[in-house]
C-alpha cells in the first residue's frame, strides 16, 4: 500500500450556466492529472454549469418541488428525500456560494453529470480518470456534515470484501466499504467552499476502476431501517 | 491550501492485551511523524491493547450488554446505541481480525484511549500530534460502511464555519464540517483490515489543533430526528 495524496485544483473562477466545466477543470489541472486519478468536483459548480439555479425568492417552493418526500420538518429545517433517493436538508437546495438573488439545485442526474465530465476529461487527458460529484450532507445520529458522493463515474463506489478472510481466517464482518463517500470526504478537507476551491484530485486511492454509479449507494427504502 | 497526504503505518504486528500500543506505533512510524500530523488508529488494535476482548461464545449476550438501547433488530442484525451514544451494528462487538475464539468490544472510553495515545506520542516525538480512534460503521439511507471517529484527542472534531461568509457575502449554510469523520474515512482508504495496517498518518489536514473529543460528535437524542 502506498500513500494517498489529495491535491486542490486552484484557479477555477466563477462558473456560470453553459460553461464547459470539463474544459475549465482540465485547463486548471492538466499538469496534475495522471492515470487512475480520481477527480472530486463540488456539486455547486456542476449545478451552475448545468444551469440548475432558481430565483432566491422561490426557495421554499423549490425545496418542496425538489423533494420526492419530506421525512422530517422542524422550524425552517426540512429533511427530505430527493427524486434521486438522496436524504438531505432542503432537498439539496442551497443559498451559499451563489449570487445573492439565486439558489442552486442538485443536478437532475448527478451520475450523468459525472459520466459526462469523465468522458471529456478522459478524452482531453487520454488517461483513465474517475469522477465523483460530491455534496455536503448531514447525517443521522452524528453532529456536523461530511461530503458524500452524489455522482460517480469510472470507479466502483464500493470496495467489496465479501467472501474475504482476515489473517485469522474469520469472515470479514465489514463487507462493503463505501470508498466513494470516503473519497468525497477526503476531498472536502481541502475544498473549503469559502476559498473557492471546487475540485480536488485524489492520487493513489485503492478503488476499483470500472463501471459504477452513485445510484448504487442509495439504500432502497425496503432495506432501510431509518426512513 | 496545500496537499493532504495519507501514509500507512506498516510493520505493526498482532497486538495483545497489555501491549504498549503508543510505543509500538512510535517504533513503526518514528521516521514519518512530523509536527501537526494526525494519527488515525483502528479501534480494533486499541481494544486489543486494552484487553477489550470476550469469548466468541458470548457474542449475543455481549452485544446486548454493550447496548444501552437496541434501536432496530432484523434477523441477526442489531442496530444499537452504545453507552457512548454511538449508533452502530452489534454495539461495535466484532468477530473479524481477532483470534477465532474471541470477539472485540469497543474501548470503554475511546476519547480517553485517544488522549492517552496522544500524550505518549507527543512525549515520544516531542511534536504536536492529533489522534483519532476510528471504527467502521454503517449509516442510515446509504449503503456500505465508512470509517468514523469514535475517539479524538488534540484536534477539534469540527471545522466551524459559523458566521463566515462566502465570496458573494452570503452566510455559509454548511456550518460545521466533521473533519474528524472525514479524516477517519480518509485513513480507512489505506487501512484495509485484511492487510494488517492498523494506523495511518494524515499530513497537511486543515484541522484545528487543540482540545476536542469524539463525544462532541454524538448528536444528543433531543436534537436527533432519527433515533
Short mmCIF file of C-alpha atoms in Angstrom, two decimals:
data_model
loop_
_atom_site.label_atom_id
_atom_site.label_comp_id
_atom_site.label_asym_id
_atom_site.label_seq_id
_atom_site.Cartn_x
_atom_site.Cartn_y
_atom_site.Cartn_z
CA UNK A 1 0.00 0.00 0.00
CA UNK A 2 1.40 3.36 -0.96
CA UNK A 3 0.29 6.77 0.14
CA UNK A 4 -2.82 8.64 -0.94
CA UNK A 5 -2.45 12.28 -1.97
CA UNK A 6 -5.21 14.85 -2.18
CA UNK A 7 -4.41 17.93 -4.24
CA UNK A 8 -6.60 21.02 -4.65
CA UNK A 9 -7.45 22.28 -8.13
CA UNK A 10 -6.87 26.02 -7.97
CA UNK A 11 -7.55 28.83 -10.41
CA UNK A 12 -11.10 27.89 -11.39
CA UNK A 13 -13.12 31.09 -11.48
CA UNK A 14 -16.84 31.58 -11.04
CA UNK A 15 -18.81 29.05 -13.12
CA UNK A 16 -21.95 30.18 -14.98
CA UNK A 17 -24.67 28.27 -16.88
CA UNK A 18 -23.36 26.87 -20.14
CA UNK A 19 -19.70 26.94 -19.09
CA UNK A 20 -17.66 23.96 -20.28
CA UNK A 21 -16.75 22.70 -16.81
CA UNK A 22 -14.66 19.74 -18.04
CA UNK A 23 -12.52 22.01 -20.21
CA UNK A 24 -12.15 24.53 -17.38
CA UNK A 25 -11.09 21.80 -14.93
CA UNK A 26 -8.71 20.34 -17.49
CA UNK A 27 -7.13 23.72 -18.07
CA UNK A 28 -6.68 24.23 -14.32
CA UNK A 29 -5.42 20.71 -13.61
CA UNK A 30 -3.74 19.48 -16.82
CA UNK A 31 -0.29 19.35 -15.23
CA UNK A 32 -1.59 17.41 -12.23
CA UNK A 33 -3.72 14.74 -13.87
CA UNK A 34 -2.24 11.26 -14.08
CA UNK A 35 -3.57 7.86 -15.00
CA UNK A 36 -6.06 6.47 -12.44
CA UNK A 37 -6.58 9.73 -10.60
CA UNK A 38 -9.99 10.42 -9.12
CA UNK A 39 -11.29 13.96 -9.65
CA UNK A 40 -13.77 15.08 -6.99
CA UNK A 41 -15.93 18.02 -8.11
CA UNK A 42 -18.24 20.04 -5.88
CA UNK A 43 -21.94 19.75 -6.74
CA UNK A 44 -22.26 23.52 -6.70
CA UNK A 45 -20.13 24.13 -9.80
CA UNK A 46 -21.74 21.20 -11.63
CA UNK A 47 -25.18 22.66 -10.89
CA UNK A 48 -24.07 26.11 -12.02
CA UNK A 49 -22.62 24.83 -15.30
CA UNK A 50 -25.84 22.91 -15.91
CA UNK A 51 -28.00 25.94 -15.15
CA UNK A 52 -29.60 24.33 -12.10
CA UNK A 53 -30.32 27.69 -10.49
CA UNK A 54 -33.54 29.33 -9.40
CA UNK A 55 -34.51 32.73 -8.00
CA UNK A 56 -33.78 33.02 -4.28
CA UNK A 57 -37.35 34.27 -3.79
CA UNK A 58 -38.62 30.80 -4.76
CA UNK A 59 -36.61 28.99 -2.05
CA UNK A 60 -39.47 27.42 -0.14
CA UNK A 61 -41.45 26.18 -3.16
CA UNK A 62 -38.24 24.98 -4.84
CA UNK A 63 -37.34 22.85 -1.79
CA UNK A 64 -40.78 21.25 -1.91
CA UNK A 65 -40.64 20.79 -5.70
CA UNK A 66 -37.24 19.10 -5.37
CA UNK A 67 -38.49 16.81 -2.57
CA UNK A 68 -39.98 13.48 -3.54
CA UNK A 69 -40.94 13.10 0.11
CA UNK A 70 -40.45 15.19 3.23
CA UNK A 71 -39.08 12.97 6.02
CA UNK A 72 -38.89 15.49 8.88
CA UNK A 73 -39.72 19.16 9.32
CA UNK A 74 -38.73 21.28 12.29
CA UNK A 75 -38.85 25.05 12.10
CA UNK A 76 -37.07 26.09 8.92
CA UNK A 77 -35.26 22.72 8.60
CA UNK A 78 -36.70 20.25 6.14
CA UNK A 79 -35.08 16.83 5.77
CA UNK A 80 -36.32 15.33 2.56
CA UNK A 81 -35.70 12.60 0.09
CA UNK A 82 -34.95 13.83 -3.40
CA UNK A 83 -36.05 12.20 -6.63
CA UNK A 84 -32.60 10.58 -6.72
CA UNK A 85 -33.29 8.95 -3.33
CA UNK A 86 -30.80 11.18 -1.53
CA UNK A 87 -31.77 12.11 2.03
CA UNK A 88 -30.57 15.60 2.92
CA UNK A 89 -31.55 19.03 4.22
CA UNK A 90 -33.73 21.14 1.93
CA UNK A 91 -33.51 18.57 -0.89
CA UNK A 92 -30.05 19.93 -1.66
CA UNK A 93 -31.35 23.42 -2.45
CA UNK A 94 -28.76 25.86 -1.19
CA UNK A 95 -28.17 29.60 -0.97
CA UNK A 96 -24.44 29.56 -0.29
CA UNK A 97 -21.77 30.21 -2.92
CA UNK A 98 -24.26 31.50 -5.45
CA UNK A 99 -25.11 35.08 -6.34
CA UNK A 100 -27.37 36.73 -3.78
CA UNK A 101 -30.53 36.53 -5.89
CA UNK A 102 -30.05 32.84 -6.75
CA UNK A 103 -30.27 29.42 -5.17
CA UNK A 104 -28.72 26.23 -6.50
CA UNK A 105 -30.47 22.91 -7.06
CA UNK A 106 -28.90 19.46 -7.30
CA UNK A 107 -28.11 18.25 -10.84
CA UNK A 108 -31.05 16.44 -12.44
CA UNK A 109 -28.90 13.30 -12.79
CA UNK A 110 -25.58 13.62 -10.91
CA UNK A 111 -24.37 10.24 -12.23
CA UNK A 112 -24.89 11.51 -15.77
CA UNK A 113 -23.06 14.72 -14.84
CA UNK A 114 -20.16 12.60 -13.57
CA UNK A 115 -20.16 10.40 -16.68
CA UNK A 116 -20.07 13.43 -18.97
CA UNK A 117 -17.23 15.04 -17.02
CA UNK A 118 -15.32 11.78 -17.05
CA UNK A 119 -15.78 11.21 -20.79
CA UNK A 120 -14.48 14.71 -21.56
CA UNK A 121 -11.60 14.51 -19.07
CA UNK A 122 -10.52 11.09 -20.37
CA UNK A 123 -10.55 12.39 -23.94
CA UNK A 124 -8.64 15.56 -23.03
CA UNK A 125 -6.05 13.73 -20.90
CA UNK A 126 -6.00 10.37 -22.76
CA UNK A 127 -5.84 8.84 -19.28
CA UNK A 128 -8.13 6.70 -17.12
CA UNK A 129 -9.89 9.07 -14.75
CA UNK A 130 -12.55 8.53 -12.09
CA UNK A 131 -15.01 11.31 -11.32
CA UNK A 132 -17.04 11.95 -8.17
CA UNK A 133 -19.59 14.74 -7.82
CA UNK A 134 -19.78 15.48 -4.11
CA UNK A 135 -22.08 17.41 -1.81
CA UNK A 136 -22.10 18.22 1.88
CA UNK A 137 -24.80 16.38 3.84
CA UNK A 138 -25.76 15.99 7.46
CA UNK A 139 -26.20 12.53 8.93
CA UNK A 140 -28.44 10.77 11.41
CA UNK A 141 -27.03 10.36 14.94
CA UNK A 142 -23.88 12.42 14.41
CA UNK A 143 -23.33 16.16 14.50
CA UNK A 144 -21.78 18.08 11.67
CA UNK A 145 -21.70 17.45 7.97
CA UNK A 146 -19.42 15.43 5.73
CA UNK A 147 -19.07 15.26 1.97
CA UNK A 148 -20.57 12.29 0.18
CA UNK A 149 -20.68 11.12 -3.42
CA UNK A 150 -23.90 12.05 -5.26
CA UNK A 151 -22.47 11.26 -8.69
CA UNK A 152 -19.88 8.64 -9.65
CA UNK A 153 -18.28 7.64 -12.94
CA UNK A 154 -15.38 5.39 -13.84
CA UNK A 155 -14.96 3.79 -10.42
CA UNK A 156 -16.94 1.32 -8.37
CA UNK A 157 -18.41 3.11 -5.36
CA UNK A 158 -17.67 0.21 -3.01
CA UNK A 159 -14.59 -1.73 -2.06
CA UNK A 160 -16.14 -5.12 -1.67
CA UNK A 161 -14.66 -7.52 0.88
CA UNK A 162 -17.45 -10.08 0.76
CA UNK A 163 -16.02 -13.56 0.91
CA UNK A 164 -12.60 -12.35 2.04
CA UNK A 165 -10.99 -13.70 5.19
CA UNK A 166 -8.94 -11.83 7.73
CA UNK A 167 -5.49 -13.01 8.80
CA UNK A 168 -7.10 -15.32 11.38
CA UNK A 169 -9.33 -16.97 8.78
CA UNK A 170 -12.52 -15.29 10.00
CA UNK A 171 -15.03 -13.88 7.53
CA UNK A 172 -14.71 -10.11 7.40
CA UNK A 173 -17.80 -8.69 9.03
CA UNK A 174 -17.46 -5.40 7.19
CA UNK A 175 -18.13 -6.29 3.62
CA UNK A 176 -18.66 -3.16 1.58
CA UNK A 177 -16.70 -0.02 2.27
CA UNK A 178 -18.18 3.00 0.51
CA UNK A 179 -14.88 4.26 -0.88
CA UNK A 180 -16.69 6.89 -2.98
CA UNK A 181 -18.04 8.60 0.14
CA UNK A 182 -14.66 8.36 1.86
CA UNK A 183 -13.01 9.93 -1.19
CA UNK A 184 -15.62 12.70 -1.23
CA UNK A 185 -14.90 13.37 2.45
CA UNK A 186 -11.17 13.29 1.84
CA UNK A 187 -11.51 15.88 -0.90
CA UNK A 188 -13.72 18.11 1.24
CA UNK A 189 -10.81 18.57 3.62
CA UNK A 190 -9.17 20.82 1.02
CA UNK A 191 -12.30 22.05 -0.78
CA UNK A 192 -13.36 24.69 1.70
CA UNK A 193 -16.06 26.49 -0.11
CA UNK A 194 -15.09 29.91 1.11
CA UNK A 195 -11.69 29.53 -0.56
CA UNK A 196 -13.21 28.95 -3.99
CA UNK A 197 -11.66 25.53 -4.50
CA UNK A 198 -14.30 23.49 -6.28
CA UNK A 199 -12.35 20.35 -7.16
CA UNK A 200 -9.61 18.09 -5.84
CA UNK A 201 -7.55 15.31 -7.32
CA UNK A 202 -7.03 12.13 -5.31
CA UNK A 203 -3.99 10.05 -6.26
CA UNK A 204 -3.23 6.53 -5.15
CA UNK A 205 -6.68 5.73 -3.78
CA UNK A 206 -7.25 1.98 -3.64
CA UNK A 207 -10.51 1.95 -5.59
CA UNK A 208 -11.65 -0.27 -8.43
CA UNK A 209 -11.82 1.48 -11.77
CA UNK A 210 -14.73 0.41 -13.96
CA UNK A 211 -18.46 0.92 -14.24
CA UNK A 212 -20.07 2.37 -11.15
CA UNK A 213 -22.61 4.93 -10.07
CA UNK A 214 -23.75 6.84 -7.01
CA UNK A 215 -27.22 5.40 -7.54
CA UNK A 216 -25.76 2.13 -6.22
CA UNK A 217 -25.09 3.86 -2.89
CA UNK A 218 -28.75 4.75 -2.31
CA UNK A 219 -30.15 2.26 0.18
CA UNK A 220 -33.50 1.08 -1.13
CA UNK A 221 -36.38 2.04 1.12
CA UNK A 222 -37.19 -1.64 1.64
CA UNK A 223 -33.74 -2.24 3.20
CA UNK A 224 -33.72 0.97 5.21
CA UNK A 225 -34.49 0.88 8.93
CA UNK A 226 -34.44 4.66 9.25
CA UNK A 227 -36.68 6.08 6.54
CA UNK B 1 -4.15 25.27 0.58
CA UNK B 2 -1.53 22.62 0.15
CA UNK B 3 -1.97 18.92 -0.40
CA UNK B 4 -3.07 16.34 2.15
CA UNK B 5 -1.09 13.10 2.35
CA UNK B 6 -2.24 9.86 3.93
CA UNK B 7 0.52 7.37 4.75
CA UNK B 8 0.05 3.85 6.08
CA UNK B 9 1.90 2.75 9.21
CA UNK B 10 3.35 -0.63 8.34
CA UNK B 11 5.16 -3.24 10.39
CA UNK B 12 2.84 -3.32 13.40
CA UNK B 13 2.36 -6.95 14.37
CA UNK B 14 -0.52 -8.58 16.22
CA UNK B 15 -1.49 -6.55 19.31
CA UNK B 16 -2.35 -8.37 22.56
CA UNK B 17 -3.78 -7.16 25.88
CA UNK B 18 -1.26 -5.10 27.83
CA UNK B 19 0.83 -4.20 24.79
CA UNK B 20 2.17 -0.65 24.80
CA UNK B 21 0.37 0.48 21.65
CA UNK B 22 1.78 4.02 21.67
CA UNK B 23 5.34 2.73 21.87
CA UNK B 24 4.65 0.16 19.13
CA UNK B 25 3.16 2.81 16.84
CA UNK B 26 6.04 5.17 17.59
CA UNK B 27 8.57 2.49 16.74
CA UNK B 28 6.78 1.77 13.45
CA UNK B 29 6.25 5.41 12.50
CA UNK B 30 9.05 7.40 14.15
CA UNK B 31 10.61 8.38 10.83
CA UNK B 32 7.26 9.53 9.43
CA UNK B 33 5.87 11.59 12.30
CA UNK B 34 6.07 15.36 11.94
CA UNK B 35 4.62 18.29 13.82
CA UNK B 36 0.82 18.61 13.43
CA UNK B 37 0.31 15.18 11.95
CA UNK B 38 -2.91 13.36 12.76
CA UNK B 39 -2.50 9.66 13.60
CA UNK B 40 -5.60 7.59 12.88
CA UNK B 41 -5.65 4.28 14.74
CA UNK B 42 -8.11 1.44 14.16
CA UNK B 43 -10.41 0.71 17.10
CA UNK B 44 -9.54 -2.98 16.88
CA UNK B 45 -5.93 -2.59 17.99
CA UNK B 46 -6.88 -0.12 20.71
CA UNK B 47 -9.43 -2.61 22.05
CA UNK B 48 -6.91 -5.43 21.90
CA UNK B 49 -4.24 -3.45 23.77
CA UNK B 50 -6.84 -2.52 26.39
CA UNK B 51 -7.98 -6.11 26.78
CA UNK B 52 -11.49 -5.39 25.50
CA UNK B 53 -11.99 -8.94 24.30
CA UNK B 54 -14.55 -11.58 25.20
CA UNK B 55 -15.08 -15.24 24.34
CA UNK B 56 -16.69 -15.67 20.92
CA UNK B 57 -19.25 -17.96 22.54
CA UNK B 58 -20.66 -14.96 24.44
CA UNK B 59 -21.35 -12.92 21.28
CA UNK B 60 -25.07 -12.49 21.65
CA UNK B 61 -25.10 -11.60 25.35
CA UNK B 62 -22.07 -9.31 24.88
CA UNK B 63 -23.88 -7.36 22.14
CA UNK B 64 -26.82 -6.84 24.48
CA UNK B 65 -24.58 -5.96 27.44
CA UNK B 66 -22.77 -3.37 25.30
CA UNK B 67 -26.06 -1.86 24.07
CA UNK B 68 -27.58 0.95 26.09
CA UNK B 69 -30.60 0.64 23.81
CA UNK B 70 -31.49 -1.51 20.84
CA UNK B 71 -32.83 0.70 18.02
CA UNK B 72 -33.63 -1.93 15.39
CA UNK B 73 -33.43 -5.71 15.16
CA UNK B 74 -33.85 -7.71 11.99
CA UNK B 75 -32.70 -11.31 11.82
CA UNK B 76 -29.14 -11.42 13.16
CA UNK B 77 -28.62 -7.69 12.68
CA UNK B 78 -28.93 -5.49 15.74
CA UNK B 79 -28.55 -1.71 15.42
CA UNK B 80 -27.97 -0.35 18.86
CA UNK B 81 -26.86 2.68 20.74
CA UNK B 82 -23.82 2.11 22.92
CA UNK B 83 -23.19 3.66 26.30
CA UNK B 84 -21.06 6.24 24.46
CA UNK B 85 -24.10 7.23 22.36
CA UNK B 86 -22.68 5.66 19.21
CA UNK B 87 -25.26 4.12 16.88
CA UNK B 88 -23.88 1.07 15.09
CA UNK B 89 -24.35 -2.60 14.29
CA UNK B 90 -23.95 -5.02 17.20
CA UNK B 91 -22.87 -2.22 19.57
CA UNK B 92 -19.43 -2.41 17.95
CA UNK B 93 -18.88 -6.03 19.00
CA UNK B 94 -16.99 -7.70 16.18
CA UNK B 95 -15.58 -11.09 15.27
CA UNK B 96 -13.22 -10.01 12.49
CA UNK B 97 -9.48 -9.57 12.88
CA UNK B 98 -9.41 -11.27 16.26
CA UNK B 99 -8.42 -14.82 17.11
CA UNK B 100 -11.14 -17.33 16.29
CA UNK B 101 -12.29 -17.86 19.87
CA UNK B 102 -12.50 -14.14 20.64
CA UNK B 103 -14.64 -11.12 19.88
CA UNK B 104 -13.65 -7.49 20.33
CA UNK B 105 -15.61 -4.81 22.17
CA UNK B 106 -15.32 -1.04 21.77
CA UNK B 107 -12.96 0.70 24.22
CA UNK B 108 -14.71 1.71 27.45
CA UNK B 109 -13.85 5.36 26.76
CA UNK B 110 -12.43 5.85 23.24
CA UNK B 111 -11.75 9.56 23.89
CA UNK B 112 -9.62 8.56 26.88
CA UNK B 113 -7.86 5.97 24.71
CA UNK B 114 -7.11 8.72 22.18
CA UNK B 115 -5.89 11.13 24.87
CA UNK B 116 -3.55 8.51 26.31
CA UNK B 117 -2.14 7.62 22.89
CA UNK B 118 -1.68 11.30 22.11
CA UNK B 119 0.07 12.08 25.40
CA UNK B 120 2.54 9.23 24.87
CA UNK B 121 3.10 10.02 21.19
CA UNK B 122 3.67 13.71 21.92
CA UNK B 123 6.19 12.84 24.63
CA UNK B 124 7.99 10.29 22.42
CA UNK B 125 8.10 12.58 19.39
CA UNK B 126 8.25 15.97 21.16
CA UNK B 127 5.82 17.12 18.47
CA UNK B 128 2.20 18.26 18.36
CA UNK B 129 0.16 15.24 17.30
CA UNK B 130 -3.57 14.71 16.85
CA UNK B 131 -5.05 11.25 17.43
CA UNK B 132 -8.25 9.71 16.10
CA UNK B 133 -9.51 6.26 17.06
CA UNK B 134 -11.68 5.12 14.16
CA UNK B 135 -14.18 2.38 13.54
CA UNK B 136 -16.19 1.21 10.54
CA UNK B 137 -19.92 1.98 10.82
CA UNK B 138 -22.94 1.67 8.57
CA UNK B 139 -25.17 4.66 8.01
CA UNK B 140 -28.84 5.42 7.58
CA UNK B 141 -30.05 5.87 3.99
CA UNK B 142 -26.79 4.90 2.29
CA UNK B 143 -25.32 1.50 1.51
CA UNK B 144 -21.90 0.44 2.62
CA UNK B 145 -19.79 1.43 5.57
CA UNK B 146 -17.36 4.27 6.17
CA UNK B 147 -14.89 4.92 8.95
CA UNK B 148 -15.81 7.48 11.57
CA UNK B 149 -14.06 8.92 14.61
CA UNK B 150 -15.06 7.28 17.91
CA UNK B 151 -12.16 8.80 19.86
CA UNK B 152 -10.44 12.15 19.32
CA UNK B 153 -7.57 13.92 21.07
CA UNK B 154 -5.56 17.01 20.26
CA UNK B 155 -7.78 18.30 17.46
CA UNK B 156 -11.23 19.84 17.30
CA UNK B 157 -13.60 17.41 15.60
CA UNK B 158 -15.32 20.13 13.60
CA UNK B 159 -14.19 22.79 11.18
CA UNK B 160 -16.60 25.51 12.18
CA UNK B 161 -17.74 27.95 9.51
CA UNK B 162 -20.49 29.56 11.55
CA UNK B 163 -20.60 33.27 10.92
CA UNK B 164 -18.38 33.04 7.84
CA UNK B 165 -19.48 34.46 4.53
CA UNK B 166 -18.94 33.04 1.07
CA UNK B 167 -17.38 35.09 -1.73
CA UNK B 168 -20.82 36.53 -2.55
CA UNK B 169 -21.38 37.70 1.02
CA UNK B 170 -23.99 35.00 1.80
CA UNK B 171 -23.93 33.18 5.11
CA UNK B 172 -22.49 29.71 4.63
CA UNK B 173 -25.34 27.27 5.06
CA UNK B 174 -22.98 24.45 5.98
CA UNK B 175 -21.57 25.48 9.28
CA UNK B 176 -19.83 22.57 10.92
CA UNK B 177 -17.86 20.10 8.86
CA UNK B 178 -16.99 16.97 10.82
CA UNK B 179 -13.35 16.90 9.81
CA UNK B 180 -12.63 14.09 12.29
CA UNK B 181 -15.00 11.75 10.47
CA UNK B 182 -13.60 12.81 7.10
CA UNK B 183 -10.08 12.11 8.35
CA UNK B 184 -11.16 8.71 9.67
CA UNK B 185 -12.64 7.91 6.26
CA UNK B 186 -9.54 9.16 4.50
CA UNK B 187 -7.36 6.88 6.59
CA UNK B 188 -9.63 3.89 6.00
CA UNK B 189 -8.77 4.07 2.32
CA UNK B 190 -5.33 2.70 3.17
CA UNK B 191 -6.21 0.77 6.34
CA UNK B 192 -7.68 -2.30 4.72
CA UNK B 193 -8.05 -4.65 7.58
CA UNK B 194 -7.05 -7.71 5.66
CA UNK B 195 -3.63 -6.16 5.02
CA UNK B 196 -2.88 -5.73 8.72
CA UNK B 197 -2.46 -1.96 8.54
CA UNK B 198 -3.92 -0.62 11.76
CA UNK B 199 -2.89 3.03 11.60
CA UNK B 200 -2.32 5.85 9.15
CA UNK B 201 -0.74 9.26 9.35
CA UNK B 202 -2.51 12.23 7.78
CA UNK B 203 -0.30 15.19 6.91
CA UNK B 204 -1.46 18.66 5.95
CA UNK B 205 -5.08 18.24 7.03
CA UNK B 206 -6.70 21.62 7.64
CA UNK B 207 -7.95 20.89 11.15
CA UNK B 208 -7.73 22.95 14.32
CA UNK B 209 -5.33 21.56 16.89
CA UNK B 210 -6.47 21.94 20.49
CA UNK B 211 -8.93 20.37 22.90
CA UNK B 212 -11.54 18.20 21.26
CA UNK B 213 -13.33 14.91 21.67
CA UNK B 214 -15.44 12.45 19.73
CA UNK B 215 -18.13 12.83 22.41
CA UNK B 216 -18.82 16.24 20.82
CA UNK B 217 -19.82 14.44 17.61
CA UNK B 218 -22.60 12.47 19.25
CA UNK B 219 -25.89 14.15 18.38
CA UNK B 220 -27.94 14.41 21.57
CA UNK B 221 -31.12 12.39 21.44
CA UNK B 222 -33.14 15.60 21.90
CA UNK B 223 -31.72 17.03 18.63
CA UNK B 224 -31.95 13.79 16.69
CA UNK B 225 -34.78 13.26 14.22
CA UNK B 226 -33.80 9.65 13.55
CA UNK B 227 -33.41 7.91 16.88
#
